[in-house]
Amino acid sequence: MDPLSTLWETFFDWASMREALPEMVTVGLPNTLLLAVSAALLGSVLGMLLAVAGISRTRWLRWPARVYTDVFRGLPAAATILLIGVGLAPLGMQVWGPNPYPLGVLALSLIAAAYLGEIFRSGIQSVEAAQLEGARALGFSWGEAMRLVIIPQGVRRVLPAWVNQLIALIKDSSLVYFLGLVASQRELFRIGQDYAATTGNESALLLAGLFYLALTVPLTHAVNAIDRRLRQGRPVAAPDVDLEPTGLATPSGKDPR
Amino acid sequence: MSTTTTSIDGSVSLAVRDVHLAFGSHPVLRGADLDVARGSTACVIGPSGSGKSTLLRTINRLIEPDRGDVLLDGRSVLHDDPDALRQRVGMVFQQFNLFPHLSVLRNITLALRKLKKLPEEEAVRLARAQLDLVGLAHKADARPAQLSGGQQQRVAIARALALRPQVMLFDEATSALDPELVKGVLAVMADLSAAGMTMVVVTHEMGFAREVADTVAFMDHGVVLEAGAPAAVFEAPNHPRLRRFLSQVR
């Protein structure tokens, strides 16, 4: 048999794919999404706290945020998931029972938070100081100005980086298989791997890969669209020329809306 | 513009007394004094780096003075809550400082809703009325970036006025504008002055100072060297540095 057709049969065996497909859709996909979305939410909240701590004027907030970020960005994701998932397993057993998902989500969130904290911090710090001054001049406190004016702008600026992190989470969610999953807890990768192991054919794994791409590729394109829209406010109106000295009452026909 | 820009609820008098401020070892204000009677307009002129903008920021305590006092209606503001003080003192900046992520309307309603705790409909009604007075009611849903500089500055003025301030501070409000857009903004400011708002206007527009100001104060090296009626300051300047400054800007 020539190597090319071997390759073809190893990866593109339609029968194997068809066999794995139902479980991928009904079990793997929902589980992967559950892990990734939960970790994205928790990771974003933690990341925002880290970002605000990181720009705080208080050393006792700045310094722990720094150490946290260095540690969790510096460890391999697999190591963190094992450390948290296995290390805290006795505790997790008491709180959540034998389900490895809570600790898996926690570990994924802790990793994502380290990256997201840096992303949010850079976004917040990129907002001009004049914006803070403008908000303070209206009577907003520092906290209100940050919450209502600075952070919303900063987050918008780093939305593409935020989605990149979401993509990383979707992929890293496969690592929870280290923690031992029962059949109904398996996510995309694990299901693909199980089929590959039992049939000796990699096609199911390739199918899992296609599922990941189907999740991640649209996300990158969606974020570009969102990014454009946020930058411009809305689909661009006609260039607005309004000669002020005479133009206090602009003809209503010029109104773009 | 013939309409009155706003109804002035309770203008106050403003006094700056011997204000000192240094950034590190660099003195910026060295005993500045300024008196603005209730409902009157003071224009502060002077070369760049003379401390005009810094003086303005000590009035609403965006910058805290090292020494001296700021009085509204004779009462020191330095012991008040600075956030509460800033709701009473409106400020307009050279670069507008509108919030680019919010619509024009939201720029104005934000403080009304979050600080004045007005219900949404009430805030929107007030904001629309204020926008109407600066001739921009039809831009309520636009983003700041879709407006010309002059329009943005009029929105910034409307945003400050919506909080019903007792004093308005203008920091070179027309310096960043293209020449043909300056007039519309100055018209709004002149209107406000005529309506009886207490105003401090840092400006390079000598024509505006001459026509609109009740008092013109000349600042140099962190002090107000000379202050008086526009006619006196422009026609009969005493101080040699003021004479030199005027000969350079005319």
Coordinates of C-alpha atoms in Angstrom, one line a residue:
Chain A
M1 CA 0.0 0.0 0.0
D2 CA 1.4 3.4 -0.9
P3 CA 2.1 5.8 2.0
L4 CA -0.4 8.4 0.7
S5 CA -3.4 6.1 0.9
T6 CA -2.3 4.9 4.3
L7 CA -2.2 8.5 5.4
W8 CA -5.7 9.0 3.9
E9 CA -7.1 6.0 5.7
T10 CA -5.5 6.9 9.0
F11 CA -7.0 10.4 9.1
F12 CA -10.0 10.3 6.8
D13 CA -11.8 7.2 7.5
W14 CA -15.4 8.3 7.1
A15 CA -16.9 5.3 8.9
S16 CA -14.8 6.1 12.1
M17 CA -15.8 9.7 11.9
R18 CA -19.5 8.9 11.5
E19 CA -19.3 6.6 14.5
A20 CA -17.8 9.2 16.8
L21 CA -19.9 12.1 15.5
P22 CA -23.1 11.6 17.7
E23 CA -21.1 11.5 20.9
M24 CA -19.0 14.5 19.9
V25 CA -22.2 16.5 19.3
T26 CA -24.2 15.4 22.3
V27 CA -21.4 15.0 24.9
G28 CA -18.1 16.4 23.8
L29 CA -19.2 19.8 22.4
P30 CA -21.4 20.8 25.4
N31 CA -18.7 19.7 27.8
T32 CA -16.0 21.6 26.0
L33 CA -18.2 24.7 25.9
L34 CA -19.2 24.4 29.5
L35 CA -15.5 24.2 30.6
A36 CA -14.4 27.0 28.3
V37 CA -17.2 29.4 29.0
S38 CA -17.2 28.9 32.8
A39 CA -13.4 29.4 32.9
A40 CA -13.7 32.5 30.6
L41 CA -16.3 34.1 32.9
L42 CA -14.4 33.3 36.2
G43 CA -11.1 34.1 34.6
S44 CA -12.3 37.5 33.3
V45 CA -13.5 38.5 36.8
L46 CA -10.3 37.4 38.4
G47 CA -8.3 39.0 35.6
M48 CA -10.0 42.3 36.1
L49 CA -9.3 42.2 39.8
L50 CA -5.7 41.5 39.0
A51 CA -5.5 44.3 36.5
V52 CA -6.9 46.9 39.0
A53 CA -4.7 45.5 41.7
G54 CA -1.8 45.8 39.3
I55 CA -2.2 49.5 38.7
S56 CA -3.1 50.3 42.3
R57 CA -1.1 52.8 44.2
T58 CA -0.9 50.4 47.1
R59 CA 2.1 48.2 47.0
W60 CA 0.3 45.5 49.0
L61 CA -2.1 45.0 46.1
R62 CA 0.4 45.6 43.3
W63 CA 3.0 43.2 44.5
P64 CA 0.8 40.1 45.0
A65 CA -0.8 40.7 41.6
R66 CA 2.7 40.7 40.1
V67 CA 3.7 37.5 41.8
Y68 CA 0.5 35.7 40.9
T69 CA 0.8 36.7 37.2
D70 CA 4.4 35.6 37.1
V71 CA 3.7 32.2 38.6
F72 CA 0.6 31.3 36.7
R73 CA 1.9 32.5 33.4
G74 CA 5.2 30.7 34.0
L75 CA 3.8 27.3 34.7
P76 CA 2.7 24.9 31.9
A77 CA -1.1 24.7 31.8
A78 CA -0.9 20.9 32.2
A79 CA 1.1 21.3 35.4
T80 CA -1.3 23.8 36.9
I81 CA -4.3 21.7 36.1
L82 CA -2.7 18.7 37.7
L83 CA -1.5 20.6 40.7
I84 CA -4.9 22.2 41.3
G85 CA -7.0 19.2 40.2
V86 CA -5.0 16.6 42.2
G87 CA -3.7 18.8 45.0
L88 CA -7.1 20.2 45.9
A89 CA -9.0 16.9 45.1
P90 CA -9.7 16.1 48.8
L91 CA -11.1 19.6 49.3
G92 CA -13.1 19.4 46.0
M93 CA -14.4 16.0 47.0
Q94 CA -16.0 17.5 50.1
V95 CA -17.4 20.5 48.4
W96 CA -18.5 19.2 45.0
G97 CA -18.3 15.4 45.3
P98 CA -16.5 13.3 42.7
N99 CA -17.0 15.7 39.8
P100 CA -13.6 16.9 38.5
Y101 CA -15.2 19.8 36.6
P102 CA -15.2 22.5 39.4
L103 CA -11.5 22.1 40.0
G104 CA -10.8 21.9 36.3
V105 CA -12.7 25.1 35.7
L106 CA -10.9 26.7 38.7
A107 CA -7.5 25.7 37.3
L108 CA -8.3 26.9 33.8
S109 CA -9.6 30.2 35.3
L110 CA -6.6 30.7 37.4
I111 CA -4.4 30.3 34.3
A112 CA -6.6 32.5 32.1
A113 CA -6.7 35.2 34.9
A114 CA -3.0 35.6 34.8
Y115 CA -3.0 36.4 31.0
L116 CA -6.3 38.3 31.1
G117 CA -5.0 40.5 34.0
E118 CA -2.1 41.6 31.9
I119 CA -4.4 42.2 28.9
F120 CA -6.9 44.2 30.9
R121 CA -4.1 46.2 32.6
S122 CA -2.5 47.2 29.3
G123 CA -5.9 48.2 28.0
I124 CA -6.8 50.3 31.0
Q125 CA -3.4 52.0 31.0
S126 CA -3.7 52.9 27.3
V127 CA -6.7 55.1 28.1
E128 CA -5.5 58.7 28.0
A129 CA -5.1 60.5 31.4
A130 CA -7.4 63.2 30.1
Q131 CA -10.3 60.8 30.2
L132 CA -9.8 60.3 34.0
E133 CA -9.4 64.1 34.4
G134 CA -12.6 64.6 32.4
A135 CA -14.5 62.1 34.6
R136 CA -13.1 63.5 37.9
A137 CA -14.0 67.0 36.8
L138 CA -17.7 66.0 36.6
G139 CA -17.5 64.8 40.2
F140 CA -16.9 61.1 39.8
S141 CA -14.7 59.5 42.4
W142 CA -11.6 57.6 41.3
G143 CA -13.5 54.3 41.5
E144 CA -16.5 55.5 39.7
A145 CA -14.4 57.1 37.0
M146 CA -12.5 53.8 36.5
R147 CA -15.7 51.7 36.5
L148 CA -17.8 53.9 34.2
V149 CA -15.3 55.6 31.9
I150 CA -11.8 54.1 32.0
I151 CA -12.3 50.3 32.2
P152 CA -15.1 50.2 29.5
Q153 CA -12.7 51.9 27.1
G154 CA -9.7 49.9 28.1
V155 CA -11.6 46.6 27.7
R156 CA -12.9 47.6 24.3
R157 CA -9.3 48.2 23.1
V158 CA -8.1 44.7 24.2
L159 CA -11.2 42.8 23.0
P160 CA -9.2 41.0 20.3
A161 CA -6.6 39.9 22.8
W162 CA -9.5 38.8 25.1
V163 CA -10.9 36.6 22.4
N164 CA -7.4 35.1 21.8
Q165 CA -7.5 34.1 25.4
L166 CA -10.9 32.5 25.0
I167 CA -9.5 30.5 22.1
A168 CA -6.6 29.4 24.2
L169 CA -9.2 28.3 26.9
I170 CA -11.2 26.3 24.4
K171 CA -8.1 24.4 23.5
D172 CA -6.7 24.1 27.0
S173 CA -10.0 22.7 28.2
S174 CA -8.9 19.4 26.7
L175 CA -6.4 19.1 29.5
V176 CA -9.0 18.4 32.2
Y177 CA -8.9 14.8 31.0
F178 CA -5.8 14.5 33.3
L179 CA -8.3 14.6 36.2
G180 CA -10.1 11.5 35.1
L181 CA -13.5 11.8 33.4
V182 CA -16.4 9.4 33.4
A183 CA -18.0 8.8 30.0
S184 CA -20.6 11.6 30.3
Q185 CA -17.9 14.1 31.4
R186 CA -15.7 13.6 28.4
E187 CA -15.0 16.6 26.2
L188 CA -14.2 16.8 22.5
F189 CA -10.6 15.8 22.7
R190 CA -11.1 12.9 25.1
I191 CA -13.9 11.4 23.0
G192 CA -11.7 11.6 19.9
Q193 CA -8.8 10.1 21.7
D194 CA -10.9 7.2 23.0
Y195 CA -12.2 6.3 19.6
A196 CA -8.7 6.6 18.2
A197 CA -7.4 4.3 20.9
T198 CA -10.1 1.6 20.5
T199 CA -10.1 1.6 16.6
G200 CA -6.4 2.3 16.0
N201 CA -7.5 4.9 13.5
E202 CA -6.9 8.7 14.1
S203 CA -9.9 9.9 12.1
A204 CA -12.0 10.5 15.2
L205 CA -9.2 12.7 16.6
L206 CA -9.2 14.6 13.4
L207 CA -12.9 15.1 13.7
A208 CA -12.4 16.5 17.2
G209 CA -9.9 18.9 15.6
L210 CA -12.5 20.0 13.1
F211 CA -14.8 20.8 16.0
Y212 CA -12.2 22.9 17.7
L213 CA -11.6 24.8 14.4
A214 CA -15.4 25.3 14.0
L215 CA -15.4 27.0 17.4
T216 CA -12.2 29.0 17.2
V217 CA -12.1 30.3 13.6
P218 CA -15.5 32.0 13.7
L219 CA -14.5 33.6 17.0
T220 CA -11.5 35.3 15.5
H221 CA -13.6 36.7 12.7
A222 CA -16.4 37.7 15.1
V223 CA -14.0 39.7 17.2
N224 CA -12.7 41.6 14.2
A225 CA -16.2 42.6 13.3
I226 CA -17.0 43.6 16.9
D227 CA -13.7 45.5 17.1
R228 CA -14.5 47.5 14.0
R229 CA -18.0 48.3 15.2
L230 CA -16.8 49.4 18.6
R231 CA -14.1 51.6 17.1
Q232 CA -16.6 53.4 14.8
G233 CA -19.6 53.3 17.1
R234 CA -21.8 51.9 14.4
P235 CA -21.8 51.4 10.6
V236 CA -20.1 54.6 9.4
A237 CA -22.4 57.5 8.7
A238 CA -21.6 59.9 5.9
P239 CA -18.6 62.2 6.7
D240 CA -20.1 64.9 8.7
V241 CA -19.3 68.5 7.6
D242 CA -21.1 71.2 9.4
L243 CA -19.8 74.8 9.1
E244 CA -20.2 76.1 12.6
P245 CA -20.3 79.9 12.3
T246 CA -23.5 79.7 10.4
G247 CA -24.4 76.2 11.2
L248 CA -25.8 76.2 14.7
A249 CA -29.1 75.0 13.1
T250 CA -28.0 72.2 10.9
P251 CA -30.5 71.3 8.2
S252 CA -32.3 68.2 9.4
G253 CA -31.8 66.6 6.0
K254 CA -28.1 66.3 6.9
D255 CA -28.8 64.2 10.0
P256 CA -27.3 60.8 9.4
R257 CA -30.1 59.2 11.4
Chain B
M1 CA -27.1 82.4 19.0
S2 CA -30.0 84.3 20.5
T3 CA -31.3 81.7 23.0
T4 CA -30.0 81.7 26.5
T5 CA -27.7 78.8 27.0
T6 CA -29.0 77.9 30.4
S7 CA -30.9 79.2 33.4
I8 CA -28.4 80.0 36.1
D9 CA -29.7 78.7 39.4
G10 CA -27.3 80.0 41.9
S11 CA -24.1 81.6 40.8
V12 CA -21.5 82.2 43.4
S13 CA -18.5 84.5 43.8
L14 CA -15.1 83.0 43.5
A15 CA -11.8 84.0 45.1
V16 CA -8.4 82.5 44.9
R17 CA -6.1 83.6 47.7
D18 CA -2.3 83.4 47.6
V19 CA -2.2 80.0 46.0
H20 CA 1.2 78.3 45.8
L21 CA 2.1 75.1 44.1
A22 CA 5.3 73.4 43.1
F23 CA 5.7 70.3 41.0
G24 CA 8.8 68.9 42.7
S25 CA 11.3 71.7 42.9
H26 CA 9.6 73.6 40.1
P27 CA 7.3 76.3 41.3
V28 CA 4.2 76.7 39.1
L29 CA 2.0 79.0 41.2
R30 CA 3.7 81.5 43.4
G31 CA 1.0 83.3 45.3
A32 CA -1.7 83.7 42.7
D33 CA -4.8 85.8 43.5
L34 CA -8.0 86.1 41.6
D35 CA -11.4 87.6 42.4
V36 CA -14.5 86.8 40.3
A37 CA -17.7 88.5 41.4
R38 CA -21.0 86.5 41.4
G39 CA -22.3 86.1 37.9
S40 CA -19.3 87.7 36.3
T41 CA -16.7 86.4 33.9
A42 CA -12.9 86.6 34.4
C43 CA -10.6 85.9 31.5
V44 CA -7.1 84.8 32.4
I45 CA -4.5 85.6 29.8
G46 CA -0.7 85.2 29.8
P47 CA 2.2 83.4 28.1
S48 CA 2.3 79.6 28.0
G49 CA 3.8 78.1 31.1
S50 CA 2.6 81.0 33.2
G51 CA 0.4 78.7 35.4
K52 CA -3.0 79.6 33.9
S53 CA -4.3 76.0 33.5
T54 CA -2.8 74.9 36.8
L55 CA -4.5 77.8 38.6
L56 CA -7.8 76.7 37.0
R57 CA -7.3 73.1 38.3
T58 CA -6.7 74.3 41.8
I59 CA -10.1 75.9 41.8
N60 CA -11.9 72.5 41.4
R61 CA -9.0 70.7 43.1
L62 CA -8.0 68.5 40.3
I63 CA -4.7 69.7 41.6
E64 CA -4.4 70.5 45.3
P65 CA -2.5 73.7 46.1
D66 CA 0.4 73.5 48.5
R67 CA -0.7 76.7 50.2
G68 CA -3.4 79.4 49.9
D69 CA -7.1 79.1 49.7
V70 CA -10.0 78.9 47.2
L71 CA -13.3 80.4 48.3
L72 CA -16.8 80.1 46.9
D73 CA -19.1 82.7 48.3
G74 CA -16.5 83.5 50.9
R75 CA -16.3 79.9 52.1
S76 CA -13.1 77.8 51.7
V77 CA -13.6 74.7 49.5
L78 CA -10.4 73.0 50.6
H79 CA -12.0 71.1 53.4
D80 CA -15.0 70.0 51.3
D81 CA -15.3 66.6 49.7
P82 CA -13.6 67.2 46.3
D83 CA -16.1 65.1 44.4
A84 CA -19.0 67.1 45.7
L85 CA -17.1 70.3 45.0
R86 CA -16.6 69.3 41.3
Q87 CA -20.3 68.8 40.9
R88 CA -20.7 72.5 41.7
V89 CA -17.8 73.6 39.5
G90 CA -18.1 72.7 35.8
M91 CA -15.0 72.4 33.7
V92 CA -14.4 72.4 30.0
F93 CA -11.0 71.3 28.6
Q94 CA -8.9 72.1 25.6
Q95 CA -9.2 68.6 24.2
F96 CA -12.9 68.3 25.2
N97 CA -12.4 65.0 27.1
L98 CA -15.7 63.6 25.9
F99 CA -16.1 59.8 26.5
P100 CA -15.6 58.2 23.1
H101 CA -17.3 55.0 23.9
L102 CA -20.6 56.7 24.7
S103 CA -23.0 58.5 22.5
V104 CA -23.3 62.3 22.8
L105 CA -26.5 61.9 24.8
R106 CA -24.9 59.3 27.1
N107 CA -21.9 61.6 27.7
I108 CA -24.4 64.0 29.3
T109 CA -26.7 61.6 31.1
L110 CA -23.9 59.6 32.7
A111 CA -23.3 62.0 35.6
L112 CA -26.9 62.9 35.8
R113 CA -27.8 59.2 36.4
K114 CA -24.9 58.1 38.4
L115 CA -24.1 61.2 40.5
K116 CA -27.4 63.1 40.6
K117 CA -29.3 59.8 40.7
L118 CA -31.9 61.0 38.3
P119 CA -34.2 58.4 36.7
E120 CA -33.3 57.6 33.1
E121 CA -36.1 59.5 31.5
E122 CA -35.5 62.6 33.5
A123 CA -31.7 62.5 32.7
V124 CA -32.5 62.1 29.0
R125 CA -35.0 64.9 29.0
L126 CA -32.5 67.3 30.7
A127 CA -29.7 66.2 28.4
R128 CA -31.7 66.7 25.3
A129 CA -32.8 70.2 26.5
Q130 CA -29.1 71.1 27.2
L131 CA -28.0 69.8 23.8
D132 CA -30.8 71.8 22.2
L133 CA -29.4 75.0 23.8
V134 CA -26.0 74.4 22.2
G135 CA -27.6 73.7 18.9
L136 CA -26.8 70.0 18.8
A137 CA -30.1 68.2 19.6
H138 CA -29.9 66.4 16.3
K139 CA -26.5 64.8 17.2
A140 CA -27.7 63.1 20.4
D141 CA -27.1 59.6 19.1
A142 CA -23.8 60.3 17.3
R143 CA -20.5 59.3 18.8
P144 CA -18.1 62.1 19.7
A145 CA -15.7 61.0 17.0
Q146 CA -18.4 61.7 14.4
L147 CA -18.6 65.3 15.4
S148 CA -16.3 68.2 14.4
G149 CA -14.1 69.7 17.1
G150 CA -16.4 72.6 17.6
Q151 CA -19.4 70.4 18.0
Q152 CA -17.5 68.2 20.5
Q153 CA -16.6 71.2 22.5
R154 CA -20.3 72.4 22.6
V155 CA -21.3 68.9 23.8
A156 CA -18.6 69.2 26.5
I157 CA -20.1 72.5 27.6
A158 CA -23.6 71.0 27.6
R159 CA -22.3 68.1 29.6
A160 CA -20.9 70.4 32.3
L161 CA -23.9 72.6 32.3
A162 CA -26.3 69.7 32.7
L163 CA -25.1 69.4 36.3
R164 CA -26.2 72.9 37.0
P165 CA -22.8 74.2 38.2
Q166 CA -22.4 77.4 40.2
V167 CA -19.1 78.2 38.5
M168 CA -17.7 77.3 35.1
L169 CA -14.0 76.9 34.3
F170 CA -12.8 77.0 30.7
D171 CA -9.3 75.8 29.9
E172 CA -8.3 77.1 26.5
A173 CA -11.6 75.8 25.2
T174 CA -11.0 76.9 21.6
S175 CA -7.2 76.4 21.3
A176 CA -7.6 72.9 19.7
L177 CA -10.2 74.0 17.2
D178 CA -9.8 74.9 13.5
P179 CA -10.2 78.7 13.1
E180 CA -13.6 78.4 11.4
L181 CA -15.0 76.4 14.4
V182 CA -13.9 78.8 17.1
K183 CA -16.8 81.3 16.7
G184 CA -19.6 78.8 17.5
V185 CA -18.0 77.8 20.7
L186 CA -17.2 81.4 21.8
A187 CA -20.8 82.3 21.0
V188 CA -22.0 79.6 23.5
M189 CA -19.6 80.9 26.1
A190 CA -20.6 84.5 25.6
D191 CA -24.2 83.5 26.0
L192 CA -23.5 81.7 29.2
S193 CA -21.6 84.8 30.5
A194 CA -24.5 87.0 29.6
A195 CA -26.9 84.7 31.4
G196 CA -25.0 85.4 34.6
M197 CA -22.8 82.3 35.1
T198 CA -19.7 82.9 37.2
M199 CA -16.9 82.0 34.8
V200 CA -13.1 81.7 34.7
V201 CA -11.9 81.5 31.1
V202 CA -8.3 80.8 30.4
T203 CA -7.9 81.9 26.8
H204 CA -5.7 83.2 24.0
E205 CA -8.7 84.8 22.3
M206 CA -8.0 88.5 23.1
G207 CA -11.1 89.6 21.3
F208 CA -13.3 87.4 23.5
A209 CA -11.6 88.7 26.6
R210 CA -12.1 92.3 25.6
E211 CA -15.7 91.9 24.7
V212 CA -17.1 89.4 27.2
A213 CA -14.9 89.5 30.3
D214 CA -15.8 91.7 33.3
T215 CA -12.3 91.2 34.6
V216 CA -9.1 90.3 32.7
A217 CA -6.3 88.9 34.7
F218 CA -2.7 88.7 33.3
M219 CA -0.6 85.8 34.7
D220 CA 3.1 85.4 34.4
H221 CA 5.5 83.1 36.3
G222 CA 2.8 81.8 38.6
V223 CA 1.3 85.0 39.8
V224 CA -1.5 87.3 38.6
L225 CA 0.5 90.4 37.8
E226 CA -2.3 92.7 36.8
A227 CA -6.1 92.4 36.9
G228 CA -8.9 94.8 36.0
A229 CA -11.6 95.8 33.6
P230 CA -10.8 94.8 30.0
A231 CA -10.5 98.4 28.9
A232 CA -7.9 99.2 31.6
V233 CA -5.9 96.0 31.0
F234 CA -5.9 96.3 27.2
E235 CA -5.7 100.1 26.8
A236 CA -3.7 101.2 29.8
P237 CA -1.5 98.3 30.9
N238 CA 0.7 99.2 33.8
H239 CA 3.1 96.3 34.1
P240 CA 5.9 96.1 31.5
R241 CA 5.5 92.4 31.1
L242 CA 1.8 92.8 30.3
R243 CA 2.7 95.5 27.8
R244 CA 5.3 93.2 26.2
F245 CA 2.8 90.3 26.1
L246 CA 0.1 92.5 24.5
S247 CA 2.5 93.8 21.9
Q248 CA 3.3 90.2 21.0
V249 CA -0.3 88.9 20.7
R250 CA -1.7 91.9 18.8

